[in-house]
XYZ file of C-alpha atoms in Angstrom:
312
model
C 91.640 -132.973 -126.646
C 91.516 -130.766 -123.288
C 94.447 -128.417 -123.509
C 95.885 -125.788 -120.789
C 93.525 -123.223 -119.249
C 93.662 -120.075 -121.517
C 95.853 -117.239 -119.747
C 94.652 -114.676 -121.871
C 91.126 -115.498 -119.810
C 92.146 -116.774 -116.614
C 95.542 -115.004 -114.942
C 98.500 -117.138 -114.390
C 98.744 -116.671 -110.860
C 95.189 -118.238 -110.536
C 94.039 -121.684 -110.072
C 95.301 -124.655 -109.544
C 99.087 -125.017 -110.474
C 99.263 -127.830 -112.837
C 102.272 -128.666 -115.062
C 101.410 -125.800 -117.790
C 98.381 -125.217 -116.768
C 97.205 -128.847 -117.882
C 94.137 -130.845 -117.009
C 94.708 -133.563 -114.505
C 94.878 -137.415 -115.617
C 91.265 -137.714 -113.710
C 89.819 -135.695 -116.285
C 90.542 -137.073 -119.443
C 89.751 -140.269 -121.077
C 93.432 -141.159 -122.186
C 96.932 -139.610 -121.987
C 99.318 -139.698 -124.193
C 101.805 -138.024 -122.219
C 101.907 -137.645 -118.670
C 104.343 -135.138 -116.530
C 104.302 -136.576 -112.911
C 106.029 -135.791 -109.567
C 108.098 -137.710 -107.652
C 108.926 -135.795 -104.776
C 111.744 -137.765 -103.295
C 115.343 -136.941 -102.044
C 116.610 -139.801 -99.186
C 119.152 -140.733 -101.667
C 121.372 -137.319 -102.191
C 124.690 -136.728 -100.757
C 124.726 -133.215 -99.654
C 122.247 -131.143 -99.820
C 118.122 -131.904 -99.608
C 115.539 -130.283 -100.962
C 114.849 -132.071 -104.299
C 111.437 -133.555 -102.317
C 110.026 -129.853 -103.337
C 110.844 -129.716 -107.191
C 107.700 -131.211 -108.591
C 105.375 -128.174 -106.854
C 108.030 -125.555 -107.663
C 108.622 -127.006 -110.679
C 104.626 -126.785 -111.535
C 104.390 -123.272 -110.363
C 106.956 -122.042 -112.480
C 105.474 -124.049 -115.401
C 102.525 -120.756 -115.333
C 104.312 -119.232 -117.372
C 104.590 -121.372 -120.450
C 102.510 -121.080 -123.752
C 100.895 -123.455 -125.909
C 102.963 -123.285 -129.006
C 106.900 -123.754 -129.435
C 108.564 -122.042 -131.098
C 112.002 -123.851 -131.074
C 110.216 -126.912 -132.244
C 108.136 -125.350 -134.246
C 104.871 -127.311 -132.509
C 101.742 -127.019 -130.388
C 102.064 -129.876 -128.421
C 99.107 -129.994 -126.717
C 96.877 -129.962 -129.671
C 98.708 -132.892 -131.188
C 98.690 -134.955 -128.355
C 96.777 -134.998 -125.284
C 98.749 -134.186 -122.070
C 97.658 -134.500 -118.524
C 99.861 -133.805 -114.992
C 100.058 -137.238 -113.544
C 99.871 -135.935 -110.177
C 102.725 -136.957 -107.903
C 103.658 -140.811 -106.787
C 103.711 -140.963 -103.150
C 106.950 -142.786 -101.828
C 108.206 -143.696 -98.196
C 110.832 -140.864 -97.441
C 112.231 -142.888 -94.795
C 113.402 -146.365 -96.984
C 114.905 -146.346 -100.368
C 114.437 -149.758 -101.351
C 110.467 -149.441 -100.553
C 110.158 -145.931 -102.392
C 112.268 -147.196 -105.821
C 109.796 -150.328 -106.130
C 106.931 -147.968 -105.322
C 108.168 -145.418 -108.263
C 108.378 -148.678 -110.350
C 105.127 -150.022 -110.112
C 103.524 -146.338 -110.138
C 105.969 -145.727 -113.845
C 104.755 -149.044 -115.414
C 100.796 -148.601 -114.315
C 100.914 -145.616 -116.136
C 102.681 -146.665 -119.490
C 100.496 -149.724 -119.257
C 98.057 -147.607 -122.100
C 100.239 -146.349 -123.439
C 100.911 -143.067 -122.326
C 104.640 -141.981 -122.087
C 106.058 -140.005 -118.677
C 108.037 -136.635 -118.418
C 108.698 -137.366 -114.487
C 110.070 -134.555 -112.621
C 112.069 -135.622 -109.075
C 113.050 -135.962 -106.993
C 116.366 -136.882 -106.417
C 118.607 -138.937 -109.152
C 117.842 -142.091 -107.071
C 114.084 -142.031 -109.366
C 116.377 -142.744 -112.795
C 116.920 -146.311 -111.692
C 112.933 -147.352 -111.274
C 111.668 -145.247 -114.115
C 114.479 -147.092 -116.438
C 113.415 -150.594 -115.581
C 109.968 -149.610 -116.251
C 110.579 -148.085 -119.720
C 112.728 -151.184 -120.314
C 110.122 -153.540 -119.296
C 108.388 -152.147 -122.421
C 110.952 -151.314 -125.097
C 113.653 -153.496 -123.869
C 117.610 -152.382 -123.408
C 117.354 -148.164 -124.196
C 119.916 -145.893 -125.045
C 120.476 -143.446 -122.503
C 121.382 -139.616 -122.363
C 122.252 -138.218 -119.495
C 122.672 -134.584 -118.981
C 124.477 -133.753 -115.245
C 127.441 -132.513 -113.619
C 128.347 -136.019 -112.216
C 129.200 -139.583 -113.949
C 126.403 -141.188 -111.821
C 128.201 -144.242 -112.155
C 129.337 -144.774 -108.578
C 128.914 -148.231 -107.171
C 127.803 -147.283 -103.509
C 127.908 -144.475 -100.560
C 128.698 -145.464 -97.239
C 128.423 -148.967 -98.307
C 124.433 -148.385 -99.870
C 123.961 -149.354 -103.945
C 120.959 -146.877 -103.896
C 121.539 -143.570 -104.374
C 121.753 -140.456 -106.041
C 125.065 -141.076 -107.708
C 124.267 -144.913 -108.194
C 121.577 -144.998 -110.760
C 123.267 -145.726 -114.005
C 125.701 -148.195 -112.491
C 122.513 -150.211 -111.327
C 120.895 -149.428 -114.585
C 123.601 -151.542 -116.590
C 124.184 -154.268 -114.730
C 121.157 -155.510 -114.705
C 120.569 -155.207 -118.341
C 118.046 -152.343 -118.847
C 120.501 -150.078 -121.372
C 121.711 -150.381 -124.212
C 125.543 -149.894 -123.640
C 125.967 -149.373 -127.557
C 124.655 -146.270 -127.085
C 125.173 -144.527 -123.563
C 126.255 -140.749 -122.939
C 126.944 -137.988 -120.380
C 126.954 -134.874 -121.282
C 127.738 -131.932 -119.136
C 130.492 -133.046 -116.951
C 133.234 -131.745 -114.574
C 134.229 -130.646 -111.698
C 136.718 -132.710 -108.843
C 136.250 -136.760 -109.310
C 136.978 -139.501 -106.384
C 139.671 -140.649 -108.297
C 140.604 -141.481 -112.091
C 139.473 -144.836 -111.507
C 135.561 -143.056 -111.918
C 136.348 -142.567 -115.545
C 138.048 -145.977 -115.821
C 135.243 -147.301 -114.167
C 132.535 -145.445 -116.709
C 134.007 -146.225 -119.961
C 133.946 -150.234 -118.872
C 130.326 -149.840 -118.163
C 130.040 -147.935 -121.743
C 129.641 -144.544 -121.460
C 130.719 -142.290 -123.652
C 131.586 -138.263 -122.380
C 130.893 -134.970 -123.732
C 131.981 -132.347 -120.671
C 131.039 -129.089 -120.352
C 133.873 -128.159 -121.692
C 133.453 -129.913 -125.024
C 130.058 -128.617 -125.201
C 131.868 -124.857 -125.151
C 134.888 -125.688 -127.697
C 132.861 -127.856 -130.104
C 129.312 -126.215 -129.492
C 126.063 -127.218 -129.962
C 125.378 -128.250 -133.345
C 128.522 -130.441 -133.368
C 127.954 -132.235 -130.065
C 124.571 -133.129 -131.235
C 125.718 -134.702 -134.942
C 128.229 -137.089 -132.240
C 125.307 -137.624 -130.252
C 122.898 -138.257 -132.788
C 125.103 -140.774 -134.383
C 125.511 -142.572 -131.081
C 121.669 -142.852 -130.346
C 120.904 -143.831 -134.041
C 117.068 -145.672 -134.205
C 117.639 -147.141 -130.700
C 114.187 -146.218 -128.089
C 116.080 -143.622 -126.247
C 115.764 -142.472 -122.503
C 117.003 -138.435 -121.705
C 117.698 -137.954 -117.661
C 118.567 -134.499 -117.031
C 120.004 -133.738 -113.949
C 119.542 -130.034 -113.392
C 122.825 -129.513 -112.043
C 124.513 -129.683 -115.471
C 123.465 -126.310 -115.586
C 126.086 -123.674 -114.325
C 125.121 -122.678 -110.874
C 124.403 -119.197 -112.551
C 121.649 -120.679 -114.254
C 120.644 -123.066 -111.746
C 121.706 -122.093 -108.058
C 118.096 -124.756 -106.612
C 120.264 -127.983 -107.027
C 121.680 -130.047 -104.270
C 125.398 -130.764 -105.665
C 126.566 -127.676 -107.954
C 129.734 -127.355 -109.762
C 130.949 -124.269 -111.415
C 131.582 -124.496 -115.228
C 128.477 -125.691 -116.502
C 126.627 -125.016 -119.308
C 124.005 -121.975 -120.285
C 120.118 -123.350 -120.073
C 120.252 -122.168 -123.531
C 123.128 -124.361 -124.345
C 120.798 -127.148 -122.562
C 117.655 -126.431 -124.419
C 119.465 -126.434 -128.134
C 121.115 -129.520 -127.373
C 117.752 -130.989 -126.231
C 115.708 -129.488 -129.703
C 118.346 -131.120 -131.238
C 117.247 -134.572 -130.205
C 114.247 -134.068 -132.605
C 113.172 -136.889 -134.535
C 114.684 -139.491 -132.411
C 112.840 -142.865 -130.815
C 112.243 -140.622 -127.469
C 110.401 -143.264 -125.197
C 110.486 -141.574 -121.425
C 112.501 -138.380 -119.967
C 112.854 -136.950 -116.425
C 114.233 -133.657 -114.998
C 115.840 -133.903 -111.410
C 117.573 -132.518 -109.078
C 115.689 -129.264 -108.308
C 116.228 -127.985 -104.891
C 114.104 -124.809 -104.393
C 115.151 -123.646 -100.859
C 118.482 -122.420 -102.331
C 117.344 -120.414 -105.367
C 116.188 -116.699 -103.797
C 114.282 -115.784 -107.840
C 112.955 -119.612 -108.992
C 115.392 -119.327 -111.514
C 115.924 -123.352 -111.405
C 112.232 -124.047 -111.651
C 111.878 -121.962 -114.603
C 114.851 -123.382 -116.134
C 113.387 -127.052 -114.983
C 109.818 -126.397 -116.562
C 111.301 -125.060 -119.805
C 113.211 -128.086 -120.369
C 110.172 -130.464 -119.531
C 108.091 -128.315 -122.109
C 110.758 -129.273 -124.809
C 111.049 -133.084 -124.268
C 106.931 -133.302 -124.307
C 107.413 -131.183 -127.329
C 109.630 -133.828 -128.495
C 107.363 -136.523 -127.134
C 104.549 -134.711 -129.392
C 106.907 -133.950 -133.104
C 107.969 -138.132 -132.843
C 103.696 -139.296 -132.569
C 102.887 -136.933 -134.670
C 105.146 -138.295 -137.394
């Protein structure tokens, strides 16, 4: 097992700037979890940027440590982990970059290994889903964000940012037994969004409940929802309040604390976690990298997860 380079030996701010310092996939054997880029953002809405998340995201990452203590685990000495690099997609045609992302996602599980993928836009969800599908079948989803997601199209386009999950259950890659936002609010379209997202299955936990019911109850409810089922976490960075996490291309005020995030996300422990990705980052608009710490933290605790369920 190579883990990250020791910090108490080399300094941080030197070297390469791997996810947590780790070794590259080139240099190991086998991986059995892999945190990759996807530096991609033609599908937002508003504001670009997300194309510079996995770097920023990887710098911040210096400043994490070996061993959890929320999770009470050393994940990389129970489980090999690697950076994956980034996948290189066309910025200049969707379609082309989400079958790219695709074939990239599965080549990499095809051993085995599972993927933390940091984006990247939301557009990424849609590819990485049909990959982790392709291997596990329907998956329960849990999607952490601001927005439903559920959208059918922008300016007459299916692909996009605020398409994925839409795409994702029509053509049969979730489980809609077991599908849920959390994180919500701010100014809808129209009430027909929320008409629109229960049909399709989804079940809601807003911001708001996340504040009157707190932490430990939303995650019993969302516990009980996921059950045994192999279950996919997409977390949108922009569920955070912009307080936490001004780097994000679509912020709403109200959100919740990272440390709201990260509990909820501890509290998934235990559960058939099969893939995760963190999105959304937009770098240019945070003046202190407050997003990309907040973005590597939460990356840290789903490979921790990744590393508690195989080490079972």
């Amino acid at each position: 097992m190579i883990g990250p380079v020791d910090s108490s030996r080399v300094p941080r701010y030197a070297g390469p700037a791997t996810f947590a310092r780790l070794p590259r996939l080139d240099e190991v054997a086998h991986a059995d979890v892999a945190v990759v880029g996807v530096p991609f953002d033609t599908g937002v809405s508003y504001r670009p940027g997300a194309r510079f998340a996995p770097a920023a995201v990887r710098e911040a990452s210096r400043l994490l440590r070996p061993y959890n203590p929320g999770l009470d685990v050393s994940p990389f000495e129970r489980l090999q982990v690697v950076d994956g690099g980034d996948v290189a997609v066309n910025p200049f045609h969707i379609g082309e970059a989400i079958e790219t992302i695709e074939q990239a996602s599965s080549d990499l599980q095809a051993g085995g290994t599972k993927l933390v993928t940091i984006g990247g836009d939301h557009t990424i969800a849609l590819p990485l889903l049909r990959a982790v599908s392709r291997i596990h079948g329907p998956v329960a989803l849990l999607h952490f964000d601001a927005h439903l997601d559920t959208w059918d199209t922008y300016f007459g386009e299916p692909f996009t940012h605020g398409t994925p999950f839409r795409r994702a259950v029509e053509e049969g890659i979730l489980d809609t037994e077991a599908l849920s936002h959390v994180g919500t609010r701010g100014p809808l379209y129209g009430k027909k969004d929320l008409e629109d997202d229960r049909r399709l299955g989804f079940g809601i936990v807003t911001s708001s409940d996340v504040m009157r019911r707190g932490v430990d109850e939303t995650v019993d409810a969302l516990r009980q929802r996921i059950g045994a089922r192999p279950l996919y976490v997409s977390i949108d960075i922009d569920v955070l309040d912009p307080a936490h996490a001004p780097g994000t291309g679509t912020p709403e005020a109200g959100g919740m604390t990272s440390r709201e995030l990260l509990e909820i996300v501890r509290g998934l422990r235990g559960l058939n976690l099969v893939g995760a990705d963190v999105v959304e980052v937009a770098p240019a608009y945070d003046h202190a990298d407050i997003t990309s710490v907040a973005a590597s933290h939460v990356a840290y605790d789903l490979v921790s997860l990744l590393a508690l369920k195989e080490g079972l």
